[in-house]
mmCIF file of C-alpha atoms in Angstrom:
data_model
loop_
_atom_site.group_PDB
_atom_site.id
_atom_site.type_symbol
_atom_site.label_atom_id
_atom_site.label_comp_id
_atom_site.label_asym_id
_atom_site.label_seq_id
_atom_site.Cartn_x
_atom_site.Cartn_y
_atom_site.Cartn_z
ATOM 1 C CA MET A 1 -29.639 39.951 129.588
ATOM 2 C CA LYS A 2 -26.951 37.776 131.117
ATOM 3 C CA HIS A 3 -25.670 40.742 133.131
ATOM 4 C CA PHE A 4 -29.200 41.495 134.378
ATOM 5 C CA THR A 5 -29.650 37.871 135.486
ATOM 6 C CA GLN A 6 -26.362 38.013 137.387
ATOM 7 C CA LEU A 7 -27.505 41.176 139.165
ATOM 8 C CA LEU A 8 -30.784 39.510 140.200
ATOM 9 C CA THR A 9 -28.913 36.460 141.508
ATOM 10 C CA ALA A 10 -26.520 38.631 143.484
ATOM 11 C CA ALA A 11 -29.422 40.613 144.934
ATOM 12 C CA ALA A 12 -31.204 37.434 145.966
ATOM 13 C CA VAL A 13 -28.094 36.108 147.695
ATOM 14 C CA SER A 14 -27.618 39.436 149.449
ATOM 15 C CA MET A 15 -31.214 39.452 150.690
ATOM 16 C CA THR A 16 -30.898 35.865 151.921
ATOM 17 C CA LEU A 17 -27.780 36.726 153.876
ATOM 18 C CA ALA A 18 -29.454 39.775 155.336
ATOM 19 C CA LEU A 19 -32.429 37.804 156.690
ATOM 20 C CA PRO A 20 -31.941 36.602 160.277
ATOM 21 C CA ALA A 21 -31.414 32.818 160.459
ATOM 22 C CA ARG A 22 -34.321 30.988 162.028
ATOM 23 C CA ALA A 23 -33.306 29.718 165.443
ATOM 24 C CA GLU A 24 -32.956 25.946 165.671
ATOM 25 C CA THR A 25 -35.183 24.264 168.256
ATOM 26 C CA VAL A 26 -33.476 21.395 170.056
ATOM 27 C CA LEU A 27 -35.732 18.727 171.550
ATOM 28 C CA THR A 28 -34.309 16.292 174.094
ATOM 29 C CA VAL A 29 -36.033 12.926 173.721
ATOM 30 C CA HIS A 30 -35.995 10.018 176.167
ATOM 31 C CA TYR A 31 -37.147 6.483 175.341
ATOM 32 C CA PRO A 32 -36.985 2.986 176.911
ATOM 33 C CA MET A 33 -35.765 -0.424 175.740
ATOM 34 C CA PRO A 34 -33.015 0.480 173.269
ATOM 35 C CA GLY A 35 -32.777 -3.168 172.202
ATOM 36 C CA PHE A 36 -36.196 -2.740 170.605
ATOM 37 C CA PHE A 37 -36.229 0.944 169.784
ATOM 38 C CA LYS A 38 -32.758 2.391 169.091
ATOM 39 C CA ASP A 39 -32.740 1.709 165.349
ATOM 40 C CA VAL A 40 -36.387 2.728 165.089
ATOM 41 C CA MET A 41 -35.790 6.018 166.910
ATOM 42 C CA ASP A 42 -32.707 6.775 164.832
ATOM 43 C CA THR A 43 -34.616 6.206 161.579
ATOM 44 C CA ILE A 44 -37.668 8.244 162.602
ATOM 45 C CA SER A 45 -35.650 11.164 163.971
ATOM 46 C CA LYS A 46 -33.432 11.304 160.879
ATOM 47 C CA LYS A 47 -36.439 11.495 158.563
ATOM 48 C CA PHE A 48 -38.147 14.043 160.809
ATOM 49 C CA MET A 49 -35.105 16.322 160.859
ATOM 50 C CA GLU A 50 -34.827 16.110 157.070
ATOM 51 C CA GLU A 51 -38.409 17.343 156.795
ATOM 52 C CA ASN A 52 -38.047 19.854 159.648
ATOM 53 C CA PRO A 53 -34.516 21.309 159.368
ATOM 54 C CA ASP A 54 -35.257 23.924 162.043
ATOM 55 C CA ILE A 55 -35.803 21.204 164.694
ATOM 56 C CA LYS A 56 -33.023 19.012 166.051
ATOM 57 C CA ILE A 57 -33.644 15.785 167.979
ATOM 58 C CA ALA A 58 -31.105 14.992 170.707
ATOM 59 C CA PHE A 59 -31.566 11.721 172.578
ATOM 60 C CA ALA A 60 -31.130 11.388 176.336
ATOM 61 C CA ASN A 61 -29.740 8.129 177.715
ATOM 62 C CA PRO A 62 -32.412 5.469 177.138
ATOM 63 C CA SER A 63 -33.838 3.376 179.987
ATOM 64 C CA ALA A 64 -33.502 -0.396 179.923
ATOM 65 C CA THR A 65 -37.175 -1.062 180.742
ATOM 66 C CA TYR A 66 -40.523 0.714 181.032
ATOM 67 C CA GLU A 67 -40.246 0.517 184.826
ATOM 68 C CA GLU A 68 -36.840 2.212 184.835
ATOM 69 C CA GLY A 69 -38.163 4.757 182.365
ATOM 70 C CA ILE A 70 -41.049 5.947 184.542
ATOM 71 C CA GLN A 71 -38.826 6.104 187.620
ATOM 72 C CA THR A 72 -36.267 8.193 185.720
ATOM 73 C CA ILE A 73 -38.893 10.680 184.557
ATOM 74 C CA MET A 74 -40.472 10.925 188.012
ATOM 75 C CA ARG A 75 -37.062 11.765 189.485
ATOM 76 C CA GLN A 76 -36.316 14.346 186.796
ATOM 77 C CA ALA A 77 -39.770 15.983 186.741
ATOM 78 C CA GLY A 78 -39.506 19.732 187.305
ATOM 79 C CA THR A 79 -35.696 19.743 187.105
ATOM 80 C CA ALA A 80 -33.308 20.892 184.397
ATOM 81 C CA GLU A 81 -32.599 17.224 183.607
ATOM 82 C CA MET A 82 -36.170 16.506 182.511
ATOM 83 C CA PRO A 83 -36.351 15.805 178.754
ATOM 84 C CA ASP A 84 -38.745 17.658 176.467
ATOM 85 C CA ILE A 85 -40.353 14.444 175.239
ATOM 86 C CA THR A 86 -40.482 10.936 176.645
ATOM 87 C CA PHE A 87 -41.919 7.575 175.623
ATOM 88 C CA ILE A 88 -43.719 6.010 178.589
ATOM 89 C CA GLY A 89 -45.249 2.553 179.045
ATOM 90 C CA LEU A 90 -49.017 2.748 178.567
ATOM 91 C CA ASN A 91 -49.623 1.393 182.066
ATOM 92 C CA ARG A 92 -47.593 4.219 183.639
ATOM 93 C CA LEU A 93 -49.353 7.176 182.002
ATOM 94 C CA ARG A 94 -51.742 7.348 184.929
ATOM 95 C CA MET A 95 -48.915 7.607 187.457
ATOM 96 C CA LEU A 96 -47.295 10.392 185.438
ATOM 97 C CA ASN A 97 -50.569 12.260 185.117
ATOM 98 C CA GLU A 98 -51.335 12.075 188.830
ATOM 99 C CA ARG A 99 -48.200 14.160 189.378
ATOM 100 C CA ASP A 100 -49.337 16.608 186.656
ATOM 101 C CA VAL A 101 -46.115 16.016 184.704
ATOM 102 C CA PRO A 102 -47.386 15.611 181.088
ATOM 103 C CA VAL A 103 -48.699 18.399 178.878
ATOM 104 C CA ASP A 104 -52.413 18.046 178.027
ATOM 105 C CA LEU A 105 -52.529 17.498 174.261
ATOM 106 C CA GLY A 106 -56.215 18.388 174.035
ATOM 107 C CA ALA A 107 -55.540 21.958 172.855
ATOM 108 C CA PHE A 108 -53.193 20.747 170.100
ATOM 109 C CA ILE A 109 -55.749 18.199 168.919
ATOM 110 C CA ALA A 110 -58.519 20.806 168.909
ATOM 111 C CA LYS A 111 -56.335 23.156 166.864
ATOM 112 C CA ASP A 112 -55.496 20.418 164.339
ATOM 113 C CA GLY A 113 -59.142 19.508 163.856
ATOM 114 C CA ASP A 114 -60.061 16.062 162.530
ATOM 115 C CA MET A 115 -57.307 13.747 163.816
ATOM 116 C CA ALA A 116 -58.973 10.740 162.150
ATOM 117 C CA LYS A 117 -57.854 12.104 158.771
ATOM 118 C CA GLN A 118 -54.283 11.683 160.016
ATOM 119 C CA GLY A 119 -54.990 8.091 161.061
ATOM 120 C CA PHE A 120 -55.677 8.802 164.736
ATOM 121 C CA SER A 121 -59.136 7.338 165.384
ATOM 122 C CA GLU A 122 -60.971 7.814 168.680
ATOM 123 C CA ASN A 123 -60.033 4.275 169.752
ATOM 124 C CA ILE A 124 -56.365 4.936 169.043
ATOM 125 C CA LEU A 125 -56.433 8.262 170.898
ATOM 126 C CA LYS A 126 -58.046 6.576 173.923
ATOM 127 C CA LEU A 127 -55.023 4.294 174.370
ATOM 128 C CA ALA A 128 -53.080 7.285 175.721
ATOM 129 C CA GLN A 129 -55.866 9.019 177.636
ATOM 130 C CA VAL A 130 -56.184 9.217 181.419
ATOM 131 C CA ASN A 131 -59.620 10.148 182.742
ATOM 132 C CA GLY A 132 -60.411 11.826 179.431
ATOM 133 C CA LYS A 133 -57.159 13.803 179.300
ATOM 134 C CA GLN A 134 -54.976 13.243 176.248
ATOM 135 C CA VAL A 135 -51.687 12.527 178.017
ATOM 136 C CA GLY A 136 -49.868 11.304 174.905
ATOM 137 C CA LEU A 137 -50.180 9.582 171.548
ATOM 138 C CA ALA A 138 -49.801 5.801 171.373
ATOM 139 C CA PHE A 139 -46.503 5.118 169.612
ATOM 140 C CA ALA A 140 -45.766 1.398 169.712
ATOM 141 C CA THR A 141 -48.588 -0.949 170.626
ATOM 142 C CA SER A 142 -48.399 -4.690 171.056
ATOM 143 C CA ASN A 143 -50.237 -7.755 172.209
ATOM 144 C CA PRO A 144 -48.877 -11.105 173.411
ATOM 145 C CA ILE A 145 -48.537 -13.840 170.793
ATOM 146 C CA MET A 146 -47.341 -17.428 170.544
ATOM 147 C CA TYR A 147 -43.949 -18.081 168.946
ATOM 148 C CA TYR A 148 -43.172 -21.711 168.207
ATOM 149 C CA ASN A 149 -40.451 -23.956 166.870
ATOM 150 C CA ALA A 150 -42.161 -25.917 164.080
ATOM 151 C CA ASP A 151 -39.308 -28.457 163.981
ATOM 152 C CA LEU A 152 -39.777 -29.391 167.665
ATOM 153 C CA VAL A 153 -43.561 -29.469 167.267
ATOM 154 C CA ARG A 154 -43.120 -31.947 164.396
ATOM 155 C CA LYS A 155 -40.695 -34.124 166.370
ATOM 156 C CA ALA A 156 -43.154 -34.270 169.270
ATOM 157 C CA GLY A 157 -45.946 -35.491 166.986
ATOM 158 C CA GLY A 158 -47.752 -32.172 166.522
ATOM 159 C CA ASP A 159 -48.831 -30.446 163.323
ATOM 160 C CA PRO A 160 -47.067 -27.069 162.942
ATOM 161 C CA ASP A 161 -49.613 -26.028 160.324
ATOM 162 C CA THR A 162 -52.352 -26.349 162.948
ATOM 163 C CA PRO A 163 -50.905 -24.785 166.130
ATOM 164 C CA PRO A 164 -52.583 -25.251 169.534
ATOM 165 C CA LYS A 165 -55.660 -23.099 170.113
ATOM 166 C CA THR A 166 -56.209 -23.810 173.816
ATOM 167 C CA TRP A 167 -53.958 -23.841 176.868
ATOM 168 C CA ASP A 168 -54.754 -27.539 177.358
ATOM 169 C CA GLU A 169 -53.329 -28.226 173.884
ATOM 170 C CA VAL A 170 -50.262 -26.029 174.499
ATOM 171 C CA ILE A 171 -49.478 -27.700 177.823
ATOM 172 C CA ALA A 172 -49.937 -31.216 176.434
ATOM 173 C CA LEU A 173 -47.686 -30.565 173.446
ATOM 174 C CA GLY A 174 -45.182 -28.685 175.611
ATOM 175 C CA GLY A 175 -44.875 -31.753 177.808
ATOM 176 C CA LYS A 176 -44.194 -33.945 174.755
ATOM 177 C CA ILE A 177 -41.521 -31.527 173.546
ATOM 178 C CA LYS A 178 -39.898 -31.556 176.996
ATOM 179 C CA ALA A 179 -39.868 -35.367 176.820
ATOM 180 C CA LEU A 180 -37.685 -35.219 173.686
ATOM 181 C CA GLY A 181 -34.740 -34.660 176.047
ATOM 182 C CA ASP A 182 -31.356 -33.249 174.980
ATOM 183 C CA GLY A 183 -31.888 -30.117 177.112
ATOM 184 C CA VAL A 184 -35.082 -29.165 175.287
ATOM 185 C CA GLU A 185 -37.796 -27.305 177.221
ATOM 186 C CA GLY A 186 -41.490 -27.197 176.389
ATOM 187 C CA ILE A 187 -42.528 -23.606 177.159
ATOM 188 C CA ASP A 188 -41.069 -20.184 177.881
ATOM 189 C CA PHE A 189 -43.799 -17.891 179.261
ATOM 190 C CA ARG A 190 -42.493 -14.359 179.823
ATOM 191 C CA TRP A 191 -43.861 -13.772 183.353
ATOM 192 C CA GLN A 192 -40.832 -11.808 184.567
ATOM 193 C CA GLY A 193 -40.442 -8.032 184.652
ATOM 194 C CA ASP A 194 -44.020 -6.749 184.944
ATOM 195 C CA ASP A 195 -47.652 -7.828 185.211
ATOM 196 C CA TRP A 196 -48.348 -7.786 181.457
ATOM 197 C CA MET A 197 -48.208 -11.517 180.736
ATOM 198 C CA PHE A 198 -50.226 -12.268 183.872
ATOM 199 C CA SER A 199 -52.745 -9.790 182.425
ATOM 200 C CA ALA A 200 -52.780 -11.865 179.232
ATOM 201 C CA LEU A 201 -53.979 -14.880 181.237
ATOM 202 C CA LEU A 202 -56.302 -12.875 183.507
ATOM 203 C CA PHE A 203 -57.903 -10.751 180.774
ATOM 204 C CA GLY A 204 -57.970 -13.828 178.535
ATOM 205 C CA ALA A 205 -60.187 -15.455 181.168
ATOM 206 C CA GLY A 206 -62.461 -12.405 181.202
ATOM 207 C CA GLY A 207 -61.069 -11.069 184.495
ATOM 208 C CA ARG A 208 -59.927 -7.676 185.714
ATOM 209 C CA MET A 209 -57.273 -6.347 188.085
ATOM 210 C CA LEU A 210 -59.478 -4.281 190.447
ATOM 211 C CA THR A 211 -63.180 -3.871 191.067
ATOM 212 C CA GLU A 212 -64.956 -1.290 188.931
ATOM 213 C CA ASP A 213 -64.691 1.391 191.651
ATOM 214 C CA GLU A 214 -61.000 0.452 192.111
ATOM 215 C CA SER A 215 -61.443 0.033 195.847
ATOM 216 C CA LYS A 216 -60.515 -3.653 196.019
ATOM 217 C CA VAL A 217 -58.450 -6.276 194.242
ATOM 218 C CA ALA A 218 -60.380 -8.418 191.756
ATOM 219 C CA PHE A 219 -57.588 -10.522 190.241
ATOM 220 C CA ASN A 220 -58.008 -13.153 192.974
ATOM 221 C CA GLY A 221 -61.513 -14.015 191.761
ATOM 222 C CA PRO A 222 -62.498 -17.065 189.668
ATOM 223 C CA GLU A 223 -60.795 -15.714 186.521
ATOM 224 C CA GLY A 224 -57.547 -15.019 188.361
ATOM 225 C CA LYS A 225 -57.575 -18.514 189.849
ATOM 226 C CA LYS A 226 -57.933 -20.003 186.379
ATOM 227 C CA ALA A 227 -55.092 -17.784 185.138
ATOM 228 C CA ILE A 228 -52.567 -18.703 187.810
ATOM 229 C CA GLU A 229 -53.521 -22.394 187.606
ATOM 230 C CA VAL A 230 -52.586 -22.321 183.905
ATOM 231 C CA LEU A 231 -49.162 -20.953 184.865
ATOM 232 C CA ASP A 232 -48.780 -23.683 187.491
ATOM 233 C CA ARG A 233 -49.732 -26.360 184.936
ATOM 234 C CA MET A 234 -47.173 -24.983 182.476
ATOM 235 C CA VAL A 235 -44.512 -25.758 185.084
ATOM 236 C CA LYS A 236 -45.837 -29.140 186.216
ATOM 237 C CA GLU A 237 -47.028 -30.541 182.886
ATOM 238 C CA GLY A 238 -45.818 -28.325 180.048
ATOM 239 C CA GLY A 239 -42.062 -28.074 180.564
ATOM 240 C CA LEU A 240 -41.798 -24.441 181.749
ATOM 241 C CA PRO A 241 -38.404 -24.054 183.482
ATOM 242 C CA VAL A 242 -37.235 -21.355 185.910
ATOM 243 C CA LEU A 243 -35.374 -18.994 183.587
ATOM 244 C CA THR A 244 -34.579 -15.314 183.558
ATOM 245 C CA LYS A 245 -36.062 -13.256 180.748
ATOM 246 C CA GLN A 246 -32.725 -13.174 178.912
ATOM 247 C CA ALA A 247 -32.042 -16.889 179.403
ATOM 248 C CA GLY A 248 -35.506 -17.738 178.091
ATOM 249 C CA GLU A 249 -34.973 -15.651 174.972
ATOM 250 C CA GLN A 250 -31.570 -17.221 174.359
ATOM 251 C CA ALA A 251 -32.886 -20.749 174.819
ATOM 252 C CA PHE A 252 -35.756 -20.205 172.376
ATOM 253 C CA VAL A 253 -33.655 -18.672 169.588
ATOM 254 C CA ALA A 254 -31.116 -21.469 170.071
ATOM 255 C CA GLY A 255 -33.816 -24.016 169.226
ATOM 256 C CA LYS A 256 -34.121 -25.425 172.726
ATOM 257 C CA VAL A 257 -37.711 -24.362 173.527
ATOM 258 C CA GLY A 258 -40.943 -25.406 171.805
ATOM 259 C CA PHE A 259 -43.250 -22.476 172.600
ATOM 260 C CA ALA A 260 -42.487 -18.913 173.671
ATOM 261 C CA PHE A 261 -45.184 -16.499 174.815
ATOM 262 C CA GLN A 262 -44.317 -12.830 174.838
ATOM 263 C CA THR A 263 -44.887 -9.509 173.089
ATOM 264 C CA THR A 264 -45.206 -9.311 169.344
ATOM 265 C CA GLY A 265 -42.803 -6.393 169.731
ATOM 266 C CA ALA A 266 -39.932 -8.876 170.024
ATOM 267 C CA LEU A 267 -40.673 -10.431 166.640
ATOM 268 C CA ARG A 268 -38.078 -8.670 164.505
ATOM 269 C CA ASN A 269 -35.260 -9.446 166.953
ATOM 270 C CA THR A 270 -36.457 -13.040 167.248
ATOM 271 C CA ILE A 271 -36.465 -13.505 163.455
ATOM 272 C CA LYS A 272 -32.948 -12.074 163.265
ATOM 273 C CA ASN A 273 -31.604 -14.180 166.136
ATOM 274 C CA VAL A 274 -33.213 -17.432 164.962
ATOM 275 C CA GLY A 275 -31.900 -17.005 161.421
ATOM 276 C CA GLU A 276 -31.887 -20.394 159.701
ATOM 277 C CA LYS A 277 -31.574 -22.469 162.892
ATOM 278 C CA PHE A 278 -35.167 -23.716 162.780
ATOM 279 C CA ASP A 279 -38.589 -23.166 161.244
ATOM 280 C CA LEU A 280 -40.010 -20.229 163.231
ATOM 281 C CA ARG A 281 -43.790 -19.729 163.282
ATOM 282 C CA THR A 282 -46.223 -17.427 165.113
ATOM 283 C CA ALA A 283 -49.890 -17.762 166.070
ATOM 284 C CA ALA A 284 -52.531 -16.262 168.342
ATOM 285 C CA ILE A 285 -52.071 -16.745 172.070
ATOM 286 C CA PRO A 286 -54.842 -18.909 173.569
ATOM 287 C CA ARG A 287 -57.493 -17.214 175.713
ATOM 288 C CA ILE A 288 -58.978 -19.140 178.635
ATOM 289 C CA ASP A 289 -62.372 -17.739 177.669
ATOM 290 C CA PRO A 290 -62.311 -17.571 173.856
ATOM 291 C CA VAL A 291 -65.629 -15.681 173.750
ATOM 292 C CA ASN A 292 -65.249 -13.019 176.450
ATOM 293 C CA GLY A 293 -61.477 -13.033 176.863
ATOM 294 C CA LYS A 294 -59.417 -9.988 175.949
ATOM 295 C CA LEU A 295 -55.693 -9.196 175.654
ATOM 296 C CA PRO A 296 -53.672 -6.359 177.201
ATOM 297 C CA THR A 297 -52.295 -3.633 174.969
ATOM 298 C CA GLY A 298 -48.589 -3.294 175.629
ATOM 299 C CA GLY A 299 -46.261 -0.656 174.360
ATOM 300 C CA ASN A 300 -45.760 3.023 174.983
ATOM 301 C CA ALA A 301 -46.923 6.513 174.146
ATOM 302 C CA VAL A 302 -45.038 9.652 173.187
ATOM 303 C CA VAL A 303 -45.561 12.271 175.903
ATOM 304 C CA ILE A 304 -44.686 15.975 175.832
ATOM 305 C CA LEU A 305 -43.132 17.294 179.047
ATOM 306 C CA THR A 306 -41.668 20.704 178.152
ATOM 307 C CA ARG A 307 -43.543 23.793 179.345
ATOM 308 C CA ASP A 308 -41.763 26.042 176.812
ATOM 309 C CA ALA A 309 -44.407 27.199 174.282
ATOM 310 C CA ASP A 310 -42.074 27.225 171.263
ATOM 311 C CA LYS A 311 -40.704 23.803 172.147
ATOM 312 C CA GLN A 312 -44.225 22.478 172.636
ATOM 313 C CA ASP A 313 -45.130 23.352 169.028
ATOM 314 C CA ALA A 314 -42.025 21.552 167.794
ATOM 315 C CA ALA A 315 -42.668 18.625 170.157
ATOM 316 C CA TRP A 316 -46.235 18.267 168.848
ATOM 317 C CA LYS A 317 -44.870 18.037 165.307
ATOM 318 C CA PHE A 318 -42.475 15.293 166.375
ATOM 319 C CA ALA A 319 -45.090 13.422 168.422
ATOM 320 C CA LYS A 320 -47.505 13.292 165.465
ATOM 321 C CA PHE A 321 -44.707 12.286 163.095
ATOM 322 C CA ALA A 322 -43.440 9.491 165.364
ATOM 323 C CA ALA A 323 -46.943 8.156 166.084
ATOM 324 C CA GLY A 324 -48.219 8.820 162.562
ATOM 325 C CA PRO A 325 -48.169 6.727 159.377
ATOM 326 C CA TYR A 326 -44.453 7.099 158.703
ATOM 327 C CA GLY A 327 -43.498 6.257 162.301
ATOM 328 C CA ALA A 328 -45.765 3.213 162.290
ATOM 329 C CA SER A 329 -44.265 2.060 158.981
ATOM 330 C CA VAL A 330 -40.866 2.039 160.723
ATOM 331 C CA VAL A 331 -41.979 0.601 164.078
ATOM 332 C CA VAL A 332 -43.900 -2.412 162.737
ATOM 333 C CA PRO A 333 -41.240 -3.917 160.412
ATOM 334 C CA GLY A 334 -38.455 -2.832 162.783
ATOM 335 C CA THR A 335 -39.923 -4.509 165.866
ATOM 336 C CA GLY A 336 -43.129 -6.490 165.349
ATOM 337 C CA TYR A 337 -45.448 -4.101 167.175
ATOM 338 C CA VAL A 338 -48.905 -3.647 165.675
ATOM 339 C CA PRO A 339 -49.765 -0.383 163.881
ATOM 340 C CA ASN A 340 -51.358 2.286 166.046
ATOM 341 C CA ASN A 341 -52.263 4.450 163.070
ATOM 342 C CA GLU A 342 -55.097 3.448 160.759
ATOM 343 C CA LEU A 343 -53.603 5.087 157.657
ATOM 344 C CA ALA A 344 -50.435 3.054 158.127
ATOM 345 C CA ALA A 345 -52.324 -0.227 158.521
ATOM 346 C CA LYS A 346 -54.496 0.191 155.414
ATOM 347 C CA SER A 347 -52.295 2.017 152.925
ATOM 348 C CA PRO A 348 -50.090 0.119 150.416
ATOM 349 C CA GLU A 349 -47.713 3.077 150.726
ATOM 350 C CA TYR A 350 -46.984 2.019 154.285
ATOM 351 C CA LEU A 351 -47.904 -1.460 155.632
ATOM 352 C CA ALA A 352 -50.660 -3.178 153.614
ATOM 353 C CA ASN A 353 -48.173 -4.892 151.299
ATOM 354 C CA PHE A 354 -45.792 -5.614 154.182
ATOM 355 C CA TYR A 355 -48.342 -7.783 155.983
ATOM 356 C CA ARG A 356 -49.164 -9.672 152.824
ATOM 357 C CA GLU A 357 -45.479 -10.495 152.299
ATOM 358 C CA ASN A 358 -44.559 -11.183 155.959
ATOM 359 C CA PRO A 359 -46.953 -13.744 157.484
ATOM 360 C CA LEU A 360 -45.089 -13.972 160.812
ATOM 361 C CA PHE A 361 -46.298 -10.446 161.608
ATOM 362 C CA ARG A 362 -49.991 -11.235 161.122
ATOM 363 C CA ALA A 363 -50.667 -12.888 164.490
ATOM 364 C CA GLY A 364 -50.451 -9.609 166.373
ATOM 365 C CA LEU A 365 -52.423 -7.735 163.718
ATOM 366 C CA GLU A 366 -55.264 -10.273 163.782
ATOM 367 C CA GLN A 367 -55.568 -9.979 167.576
ATOM 368 C CA MET A 368 -56.124 -6.220 167.519
ATOM 369 C CA PRO A 369 -59.948 -6.508 167.851
ATOM 370 C CA VAL A 370 -59.571 -8.060 171.349
ATOM 371 C CA MET A 371 -56.977 -5.596 172.661
ATOM 372 C CA ILE A 372 -57.913 -3.565 175.757
ATOM 373 C CA PRO A 373 -55.758 -1.067 177.710
ATOM 374 C CA TRP A 374 -52.907 -2.355 179.861
ATOM 375 C CA TYR A 375 -54.310 -1.712 183.325
ATOM 376 C CA ALA A 376 -52.788 1.194 185.238
ATOM 377 C CA PHE A 377 -53.082 0.896 189.016
ATOM 378 C CA PRO A 378 -54.145 4.063 190.853
ATOM 379 C CA GLY A 379 -51.873 5.917 193.249
ATOM 380 C CA THR A 380 -48.143 6.309 193.545
ATOM 381 C CA ASN A 381 -47.344 2.642 194.284
ATOM 382 C CA GLY A 382 -47.783 1.334 190.728
ATOM 383 C CA VAL A 383 -44.223 0.028 190.456
ATOM 384 C CA LYS A 384 -44.451 -1.689 193.874
ATOM 385 C CA VAL A 385 -47.751 -3.288 192.863
ATOM 386 C CA THR A 386 -46.152 -4.696 189.728
ATOM 387 C CA GLN A 387 -43.176 -6.025 191.702
ATOM 388 C CA THR A 388 -45.538 -7.691 194.172
ATOM 389 C CA ILE A 389 -47.402 -9.519 191.415
ATOM 390 C CA VAL A 390 -44.161 -10.638 189.734
ATOM 391 C CA GLU A 391 -42.665 -11.867 193.013
ATOM 392 C CA ASN A 392 -45.709 -14.032 193.670
ATOM 393 C CA LEU A 393 -45.723 -15.383 190.110
ATOM 394 C CA SER A 394 -42.098 -16.319 190.741
ATOM 395 C CA ARG A 395 -43.159 -18.398 193.746
ATOM 396 C CA VAL A 396 -45.501 -20.401 191.493
ATOM 397 C CA VAL A 397 -42.883 -20.940 188.772
ATOM 398 C CA GLU A 398 -40.324 -21.981 191.396
ATOM 399 C CA GLN A 399 -42.986 -24.216 193.003
ATOM 400 C CA ALA A 400 -42.389 -22.460 196.329
ATOM 401 C CA ALA A 401 -46.108 -21.775 196.816
ATOM 402 C CA THR A 402 -49.385 -23.177 195.570
ATOM 403 C CA PRO A 403 -51.271 -21.068 193.014
ATOM 404 C CA GLU A 404 -53.924 -20.225 195.614
ATOM 405 C CA GLU A 405 -51.346 -19.158 198.224
ATOM 406 C CA ALA A 406 -49.456 -16.973 195.771
ATOM 407 C CA LEU A 407 -52.628 -15.354 194.400
ATOM 408 C CA ASN A 408 -54.062 -14.605 197.852
ATOM 409 C CA ASP A 409 -50.743 -13.222 199.103
ATOM 410 C CA ALA A 410 -50.429 -11.017 196.023
ATOM 411 C CA ALA A 411 -53.991 -9.760 196.484
ATOM 412 C CA ALA A 412 -53.441 -8.894 200.149
ATOM 413 C CA GLU A 413 -50.175 -7.081 199.440
ATOM 414 C CA VAL A 414 -51.577 -5.162 196.475
ATOM 415 C CA GLU A 415 -54.668 -4.116 198.418
ATOM 416 C CA SER A 416 -52.419 -2.632 201.114
ATOM 417 C CA LEU A 417 -50.681 -0.548 198.429
ATOM 418 C CA LEU A 418 -53.853 0.945 196.937
ATOM 419 C CA PRO A 419 -54.748 4.568 197.774
ATOM 420 C CA ARG A 420 -56.839 5.056 200.905
ATOM 421 C CA SER A 421 -60.284 6.454 200.114
#
């Protein structure tokens, strides 16, 4: 019997050796903002490769920002340098699609059937759609929240257990914190880099970037005026200094700023960098119109670029894995982004217990009902439009222009960059 078993084992080994080895599929993956996403990407790809040993993930050089990321992909589109998969800012999916660069995921979704069973509801799928085309799957989604130094709030006479709910309250308390002296600033509002935080004020007032037919600028209407006046008041009354993005982050984590307004995606890094220096808290960001106001959805989507059929099948597996429950269970604790997969948000196996045990992460989660898409400007001048808005916000923060002047100049410049009908 022993001899017979040995013969069977030998035969099995022989047959295994005789079978042709399955070719390994290598997927080149590009992503932005390694400060937020390197550890997350490493963890997700490692787990994916363990479960899919015939697929290897090789990372291209990451881009420092979403803006650099879209410009890199646009340059590489159609060349041998183009990666198989990329992660693109939600507001740049439209630009990518207008050049017909992404693969339409509609056929993959139809083949899979009910995506809701995998946690991808219709609302979640819509975050990465352009004119009804499924350009990608939302991977990391965020909204802007309020970070605050409870110790400084206390010193300035505020109650950290009842944070400000209106911009008037924020600005008043920011001014008191600034008055504490010793190099302390009241507010750091992350206006630099792109139009996202301006969108938080504009959408929070119930406004919109362009008219419904997208023929004219709308952000210079009554809602936009309220939005930019709040920014101006932050400078004049609330203790908002002229700082670069990096300097603002450093000042806040050093305990020298009362309130910081930026993406919930920076939460994990902020917790790590603050350490035990002060009592860090988070809360909802005020909306100028608390009834009709909305908040922009930041973040990015995983997009398939390769036209190779075999690679596309492998890329679809990776895209669903990264944007699915496991990916979300890595992204949320690893960054602070909100879950873009309903199974991940509700299941104790993934994030339900995490939110119960980590209250700092709840602010972003609780704002999800008022999240709307990060607006994507039409045409090929999206990056220039963003730069124009930021440059004019800079004039307000530097007090080089009145809010009305800056808003009107931005509107005129942006309108000149819109596609001609």
